[in-house]
Amino acid sequence: MSYQPVPTVRRRRLGSALRRLRTEAGMTLGAAADALNAAEHGSAHARHWTAPKLSRIENANATLRTAEVTTLLRAYAVDDADVRAALEVLARDAAKRGWWQTYRGVVAPAYADYIALESDAESVRDYAPLVLPGLLQTPDYARETIAAHTVTRDKAEIDALAEVRLARQAVLTRPAAPLKLWAVIHEATLRRRFTGRPAIMTAQLRRLLEVAAWPTVTLQVMPIDAAPNPGDAGAFTLVGFRGPMPDVVTQENVCGPTYVEGADDVHVFADAFGRIVDSALSAEATVALIAGLAGDGAVPSGRHRTRGSRPDQNDTSEQA
């Protein structure tokens, strides 16, 4: 399967947001171009706006300067300061090289797109039934799982991919607005062992205990004895953004991540995540279980396993 790396994911998101704002303003492409030309008439910096040009912008086939985004938002009567700031930042960053581009020889374009999304995100909600989320992995766990899941990579490439996975974790501790992470992990994932190397999983479990104490991280475990729930359909990740940017769902497969961006479809996944949370252990019971598996405490029996509670879908401050 071929994958076209251009346009960038940031440019696609910007174009999609501008299309939505134009539509909400009740403007066709032609009407928007006329309004823009009228507003800039006589200006020394006037640009010639056309419907085809706006179409190229909205379809991510043309670049935009920050000043041009400001002009478009003014024409669409967007007064919300947060919306304006979010889109202006997105335009400014669209042409920037991400740190992951240093690894472009081993990072597939689809994976690079995901890293860009994650880097811009405000929150991530992750259901992980088989492998721990990359944002929570230790170096040894990352290296071992990457090696186990690939048949075409040599040791140098595996080491490079492990470096990328660990570098992604910087979003959890960035000084300005750390990423909020809410991860539900299946108990079977925590009970897996690396043959002949038990210390890998012990260190990984203790890393989970460390991160679980962070105020921006919520961990829950889906117990082995849980009733059937939407998590049975497989892993998925909900990536959330500030301002006008809609959430995006990613699902991993053998060809790399695939994306779900339609609002109705994303809502289905958000509801599924809420039901998964309902079926999982509470954060407190999760910590007790992980501590027991790590040898740092007793594993709670079934009768002490308090279930979690569904996140408030209207309160994104806790949805990570």
GROMACS .gro file of C-alpha atoms in nm:
model
  320
    1MET     CA    1   0.000   0.000   0.000
    2SER     CA    2   0.146   0.337  -0.098
    3TYR     CA    3   0.123   0.642   0.124
    4GLN     CA    4   0.161   1.004   0.014
    5PRO     CA    5   0.340   1.210   0.283
    6VAL     CA    6   0.231   1.548   0.143
    7PRO     CA    7   0.035   1.748   0.246
    8THR     CA    8   0.130   1.746   0.611
    9VAL     CA    9  -0.118   1.648   0.878
   10ARG     CA   10  -0.106   2.000   1.024
   11ARG     CA   11  -0.193   2.155   0.689
   12ARG     CA   12  -0.482   1.912   0.647
   13ARG     CA   13  -0.619   2.000   0.989
   14LEU     CA   14  -0.588   2.372   0.916
   15GLY     CA   15  -0.767   2.338   0.583
   16SER     CA   16  -1.044   2.133   0.739
   17ALA     CA   17  -1.098   2.390   1.015
   18LEU     CA   18  -1.107   2.680   0.767
   19ARG     CA   19  -1.361   2.497   0.551
   20ARG     CA   20  -1.585   2.441   0.853
   21LEU     CA   21  -1.561   2.806   0.962
   22ARG     CA   22  -1.642   2.928   0.610
   23THR     CA   23  -1.943   2.698   0.596
   24GLU     CA   24  -2.061   2.815   0.938
   25ALA     CA   25  -2.034   3.173   0.810
   26GLY     CA   26  -2.275   3.079   0.530
   27MET     CA   27  -2.027   3.154   0.252
   28THR     CA   28  -1.959   2.969  -0.071
   29LEU     CA   29  -1.601   2.966  -0.198
   30GLY     CA   30  -1.689   3.236  -0.448
   31ALA     CA   31  -1.859   3.457  -0.190
   32ALA     CA   32  -1.565   3.417   0.046
   33ALA     CA   33  -1.319   3.517  -0.228
   34ASP     CA   34  -1.529   3.825  -0.311
   35ALA     CA   35  -1.546   3.926   0.056
   36LEU     CA   36  -1.171   3.886   0.098
   37ASN     CA   37  -1.091   4.092  -0.212
   38ALA     CA   38  -1.333   4.366  -0.105
   39ALA     CA   39  -1.184   4.379   0.245
   40GLU     CA   40  -0.830   4.412   0.109
   41HIS     CA   41  -0.912   4.658  -0.171
   42GLY     CA   42  -0.662   4.942  -0.169
   43SER     CA   43  -0.427   4.771   0.074
   44ALA     CA   44  -0.059   4.770  -0.012
   45HIS     CA   45  -0.051   4.402   0.082
   46ALA     CA   46  -0.370   4.301  -0.100
   47ARG     CA   47  -0.376   3.949  -0.241
   48HIS     CA   48  -0.597   3.823  -0.520
   49TRP     CA   49  -0.832   3.568  -0.368
   50THR     CA   50  -1.017   3.322  -0.590
   51ALA     CA   51  -1.248   3.029  -0.528
   52PRO     CA   52  -0.990   2.781  -0.666
   53LYS     CA   53  -0.724   2.924  -0.436
   54LEU     CA   54  -0.950   2.883  -0.132
   55SER     CA   55  -1.034   2.530  -0.244
   56ARG     CA   56  -0.663   2.445  -0.262
   57ILE     CA   57  -0.615   2.584   0.089
   58GLU     CA   58  -0.905   2.386   0.231
   59ASN     CA   59  -0.782   2.068   0.063
   60ALA     CA   60  -0.430   2.123   0.202
   61ASN     CA   61  -0.280   2.173  -0.143
   62ALA     CA   62  -0.152   2.525  -0.070
   63THR     CA   63   0.044   2.678   0.214
   64LEU     CA   64  -0.075   2.974   0.421
   65ARG     CA   65   0.111   3.242   0.609
   66THR     CA   66  -0.013   3.335   0.955
   67ALA     CA   67  -0.124   3.678   0.828
   68GLU     CA   68  -0.339   3.511   0.562
   69VAL     CA   69  -0.508   3.294   0.824
   70THR     CA   70  -0.583   3.609   1.025
   71THR     CA   71  -0.739   3.766   0.714
   72LEU     CA   72  -0.956   3.459   0.652
   73LEU     CA   73  -1.075   3.446   1.012
   74ARG     CA   74  -1.168   3.814   0.997
   75ALA     CA   75  -1.370   3.755   0.680
   76TYR     CA   76  -1.548   3.462   0.845
   77ALA     CA   77  -1.629   3.679   1.150
   78VAL     CA   78  -1.440   3.453   1.390
   79ASP     CA   79  -1.407   3.657   1.708
   80ASP     CA   80  -1.314   3.382   1.955
   81ALA     CA   81  -0.957   3.461   2.063
   82ASP     CA   82  -0.878   3.096   2.144
   83VAL     CA   83  -0.994   2.980   1.802
   84ARG     CA   84  -0.791   3.249   1.627
   85ALA     CA   85  -0.481   3.172   1.831
   86ALA     CA   86  -0.507   2.796   1.773
   87LEU     CA   87  -0.535   2.832   1.396
   88GLU     CA   88  -0.261   3.094   1.372
   89VAL     CA   89  -0.026   2.865   1.566
   90LEU     CA   90  -0.121   2.574   1.340
   91ALA     CA   91  -0.039   2.783   1.032
   92ARG     CA   92   0.291   2.892   1.181
   93ASP     CA   93   0.390   2.536   1.269
   94ALA     CA   94   0.266   2.371   0.948
   95ALA     CA   95   0.599   2.416   0.771
   96LYS     CA   96   0.816   2.339   1.073
   97ARG     CA   97   1.031   2.031   1.081
   98GLY     CA   98   0.937   1.803   1.367
   99TRP     CA   99   1.209   1.633   1.571
  100TRP     CA  100   1.087   1.299   1.431
  101GLN     CA  101   1.195   1.397   1.080
  102THR     CA  102   1.550   1.324   1.189
  103TYR     CA  103   1.437   0.959   1.182
  104ARG     CA  104   1.262   0.975   0.844
  105GLY     CA  105   1.464   0.678   0.721
  106VAL     CA  106   1.290   0.450   0.972
  107VAL     CA  107   0.969   0.638   1.059
  108ALA     CA  108   0.700   0.573   0.799
  109PRO     CA  109   0.504   0.880   0.682
  110ALA     CA  110   0.181   0.755   0.843
  111TYR     CA  111   0.361   0.715   1.177
  112ALA     CA  112   0.515   1.062   1.137
  113ASP     CA  113   0.163   1.199   1.092
  114TYR     CA  114   0.057   1.039   1.419
  115ILE     CA  115   0.355   1.184   1.605
  116ALA     CA  116   0.264   1.529   1.471
  117LEU     CA  117  -0.093   1.486   1.597
  118GLU     CA  118   0.029   1.370   1.936
  119SER     CA  119   0.273   1.661   1.960
  120ASP     CA  120  -0.007   1.913   1.900
  121ALA     CA  121  -0.265   1.737   2.118
  122GLU     CA  122  -0.414   1.849   2.447
  123SER     CA  123  -0.526   1.500   2.548
  124VAL     CA  124  -0.501   1.134   2.455
  125ARG     CA  125  -0.746   0.860   2.554
  126ASP     CA  126  -0.600   0.519   2.479
  127TYR     CA  127  -0.742   0.168   2.505
  128ALA     CA  128  -0.456  -0.084   2.499
  129PRO     CA  129  -0.565  -0.450   2.509
  130LEU     CA  130  -0.241  -0.608   2.388
  131VAL     CA  131   0.060  -0.377   2.424
  132LEU     CA  132   0.119  -0.089   2.663
  133PRO     CA  133   0.078   0.260   2.514
  134GLY     CA  134   0.405   0.390   2.373
  135LEU     CA  135   0.385   0.695   2.601
  136LEU     CA  136   0.422   0.465   2.903
  137GLN     CA  137   0.688   0.220   2.789
  138THR     CA  138   1.034   0.178   2.940
  139PRO     CA  139   1.335   0.158   2.705
  140ASP     CA  140   1.368  -0.221   2.742
  141TYR     CA  141   0.995  -0.284   2.696
  142ALA     CA  142   0.990  -0.062   2.387
  143ARG     CA  143   1.290  -0.232   2.232
  144GLU     CA  144   1.163  -0.584   2.301
  145THR     CA  145   0.814  -0.523   2.167
  146ILE     CA  146   0.938  -0.346   1.853
  147ALA     CA  147   1.177  -0.635   1.784
  148ALA     CA  148   0.898  -0.888   1.836
  149HIS     CA  149   0.655  -0.709   1.605
  150THR     CA  150   0.881  -0.658   1.304
  151VAL     CA  151   1.041  -0.904   1.066
  152THR     CA  152   1.208  -0.654   0.833
  153ARG     CA  153   1.404  -0.427   1.067
  154ASP     CA  154   1.767  -0.475   1.166
  155LYS     CA  155   1.902  -0.396   1.512
  156ALA     CA  156   1.998  -0.038   1.425
  157GLU     CA  157   1.649   0.034   1.297
  158ILE     CA  158   1.489  -0.127   1.602
  159ASP     CA  159   1.706   0.087   1.829
  160ALA     CA  160   1.610   0.399   1.631
  161LEU     CA  161   1.238   0.319   1.654
  162ALA     CA  162   1.276   0.266   2.028
  163GLU     CA  163   1.442   0.608   2.054
  164VAL     CA  164   1.147   0.762   1.870
  165ARG     CA  165   0.896   0.593   2.099
  166LEU     CA  166   1.077   0.720   2.407
  167ALA     CA  167   1.119   1.071   2.263
  168ARG     CA  168   0.742   1.091   2.214
  169GLN     CA  169   0.702   1.073   2.592
  170ALA     CA  170   0.830   1.430   2.627
  171VAL     CA  171   0.472   1.552   2.569
  172LEU     CA  172   0.383   1.421   2.916
  173THR     CA  173   0.629   1.654   3.086
  174ARG     CA  174   0.643   1.956   2.855
  175PRO     CA  175   0.655   2.277   3.061
  176ALA     CA  176   0.358   2.441   2.890
  177ALA     CA  177   0.039   2.234   2.919
  178PRO     CA  178   0.157   1.873   2.956
  179LEU     CA  179  -0.047   1.622   2.758
  180LYS     CA  180  -0.333   1.471   2.959
  181LEU     CA  181  -0.327   1.093   2.920
  182TRP     CA  182  -0.610   0.855   3.011
  183ALA     CA  183  -0.511   0.495   2.938
  184VAL     CA  184  -0.710   0.178   2.994
  185ILE     CA  185  -0.482  -0.126   2.980
  186HIS     CA  186  -0.597  -0.487   2.972
  187GLU     CA  187  -0.484  -0.697   3.268
  188ALA     CA  188  -0.348  -0.964   3.034
  189THR     CA  189  -0.102  -0.707   2.899
  190LEU     CA  190   0.034  -0.653   3.249
  191ARG     CA  191   0.075  -1.026   3.308
  192ARG     CA  192   0.283  -1.091   2.996
  193ARG     CA  193   0.643  -1.187   3.054
  194PHE     CA  194   0.959  -1.169   2.848
  195THR     CA  195   1.113  -1.516   2.842
  196GLY     CA  196   1.431  -1.526   3.046
  197ARG     CA  197   1.410  -1.154   3.128
  198PRO     CA  198   1.153  -1.104   3.406
  199ALA     CA  199   1.319  -0.780   3.514
  200ILE     CA  200   1.186  -0.605   3.202
  201MET     CA  201   0.824  -0.639   3.307
  202THR     CA  202   0.897  -0.565   3.672
  203ALA     CA  203   1.066  -0.237   3.576
  204GLN     CA  204   0.779  -0.159   3.340
  205LEU     CA  205   0.517  -0.214   3.611
  206ARG     CA  206   0.705   0.014   3.848
  207ARG     CA  207   0.721   0.279   3.577
  208LEU     CA  208   0.342   0.258   3.550
  209LEU     CA  209   0.312   0.311   3.925
  210GLU     CA  210   0.535   0.618   3.900
  211VAL     CA  211   0.339   0.774   3.614
  212ALA     CA  212   0.001   0.690   3.771
  213ALA     CA  213   0.083   0.940   4.047
  214TRP     CA  214   0.112   1.229   3.801
  215PRO     CA  215  -0.187   1.467   3.807
  216THR     CA  216  -0.219   1.464   3.427
  217VAL     CA  217  -0.226   1.084   3.394
  218THR     CA  218  -0.515   0.846   3.467
  219LEU     CA  219  -0.454   0.472   3.445
  220GLN     CA  220  -0.716   0.199   3.463
  221VAL     CA  221  -0.695  -0.175   3.411
  222MET     CA  222  -0.953  -0.381   3.225
  223PRO     CA  223  -0.973  -0.697   3.439
  224ILE     CA  224  -0.954  -1.040   3.282
  225ASP     CA  225  -1.295  -1.124   3.430
  226ALA     CA  226  -1.468  -0.816   3.283
  227ALA     CA  227  -1.799  -0.865   3.106
  228PRO     CA  228  -1.812  -0.812   2.726
  229ASN     CA  229  -1.767  -0.444   2.639
  230PRO     CA  230  -1.668  -0.224   2.341
  231GLY     CA  231  -1.300  -0.285   2.413
  232ASP     CA  232  -1.342  -0.638   2.277
  233ALA     CA  233  -1.335  -0.485   1.927
  234GLY     CA  234  -0.969  -0.385   1.967
  235ALA     CA  235  -0.730  -0.102   2.043
  236PHE     CA  236  -0.788   0.261   1.954
  237THR     CA  237  -0.664   0.606   2.050
  238LEU     CA  238  -0.865   0.929   2.076
  239VAL     CA  239  -0.647   1.236   2.022
  240GLY     CA  240  -0.801   1.563   2.144
  241PHE     CA  241  -0.706   1.922   2.063
  242ARG     CA  242  -0.767   2.273   2.191
  243GLY     CA  243  -0.987   2.528   2.020
  244PRO     CA  244  -1.168   2.442   1.698
  245MET     CA  245  -0.967   2.135   1.609
  246PRO     CA  246  -1.186   1.822   1.607
  247ASP     CA  247  -1.072   1.505   1.781
  248VAL     CA  248  -0.911   1.232   1.572
  249VAL     CA  249  -0.922   0.855   1.627
  250THR     CA  250  -0.631   0.632   1.531
  251GLN     CA  251  -0.629   0.255   1.499
  252GLU     CA  252  -0.312   0.054   1.449
  253ASN     CA  253  -0.281  -0.225   1.194
  254VAL     CA  254  -0.002  -0.410   1.015
  255CYS     CA  255   0.027  -0.132   0.755
  256GLY     CA  256   0.049   0.145   1.016
  257PRO     CA  257  -0.210   0.375   1.173
  258THR     CA  258  -0.540   0.457   1.009
  259TYR     CA  259  -0.741   0.767   1.096
  260VAL     CA  260  -1.108   0.835   1.171
  261GLU     CA  261  -1.194   1.207   1.151
  262GLY     CA  262  -1.569   1.236   1.086
  263ALA     CA  263  -1.745   1.392   1.386
  264ASP     CA  264  -2.015   1.124   1.405
  265ASP     CA  265  -1.765   0.840   1.388
  266VAL     CA  266  -1.535   1.002   1.644
  267HIS     CA  267  -1.836   1.037   1.877
  268VAL     CA  268  -1.894   0.660   1.852
  269PHE     CA  269  -1.539   0.596   1.971
  270ALA     CA  270  -1.572   0.853   2.251
  271ASP     CA  271  -1.885   0.678   2.374
  272ALA     CA  272  -1.710   0.342   2.347
  273PHE     CA  273  -1.422   0.473   2.558
  274GLY     CA  274  -1.669   0.584   2.823
  275ARG     CA  275  -1.820   0.237   2.834
  276ILE     CA  276  -1.473   0.082   2.852
  277VAL     CA  277  -1.397   0.304   3.152
  278ASP     CA  278  -1.719   0.183   3.314
  279SER     CA  279  -1.599  -0.177   3.279
  280ALA     CA  280  -1.244  -0.114   3.401
  281LEU     CA  281  -1.106  -0.102   3.754
  282SER     CA  282  -1.095   0.232   3.932
  283ALA     CA  283  -0.767   0.422   3.934
  284GLU     CA  284  -0.712   0.321   4.298
  285ALA     CA  285  -0.778  -0.049   4.235
  286THR     CA  286  -0.556  -0.028   3.927
  287VAL     CA  287  -0.261   0.098   4.130
  288ALA     CA  288  -0.313  -0.180   4.385
  289LEU     CA  289  -0.321  -0.444   4.112
  290ILE     CA  290  -0.008  -0.313   3.939
  291ALA     CA  291   0.176  -0.291   4.272
  292GLY     CA  292   0.089  -0.653   4.344
  293LEU     CA  293   0.209  -0.769   4.004
  294ALA     CA  294   0.532  -0.574   4.051
  295GLY     CA  295   0.588  -0.746   4.386
  296ASP     CA  296   0.527  -0.423   4.577
  297GLY     CA  297   0.196  -0.524   4.732
  298ALA     CA  298  -0.082  -0.781   4.735
  299VAL     CA  299  -0.287  -0.830   4.420
  300PRO     CA  300  -0.648  -0.744   4.510
  301SER     CA  301  -0.900  -1.024   4.479
  302GLY     CA  302  -1.210  -0.987   4.263
  303ARG     CA  303  -1.435  -0.872   4.547
  304HIS     CA  304  -1.209  -0.574   4.615
  305ARG     CA  305  -1.189  -0.463   4.253
  306THR     CA  306  -1.389  -0.141   4.233
  307ARG     CA  307  -1.499  -0.052   3.882
  308GLY     CA  308  -1.418   0.280   3.723
  309SER     CA  309  -1.661   0.558   3.639
  310ARG     CA  310  -1.739   0.696   3.296
  311PRO     CA  311  -1.560   1.023   3.212
  312ASP     CA  312  -1.783   1.328   3.173
  313GLN     CA  313  -1.785   1.378   2.796
  314ASN     CA  314  -1.845   1.750   2.855
  315ASP     CA  315  -1.540   1.792   3.078
  316THR     CA  316  -1.230   1.751   2.866
  317SER     CA  317  -1.003   1.859   3.153
  318GLU     CA  318  -1.010   1.499   3.276
  319GLN     CA  319  -1.029   1.327   2.941
  320ALA     CA  320  -0.677   1.220   2.863
   0.00000   0.00000   0.00000
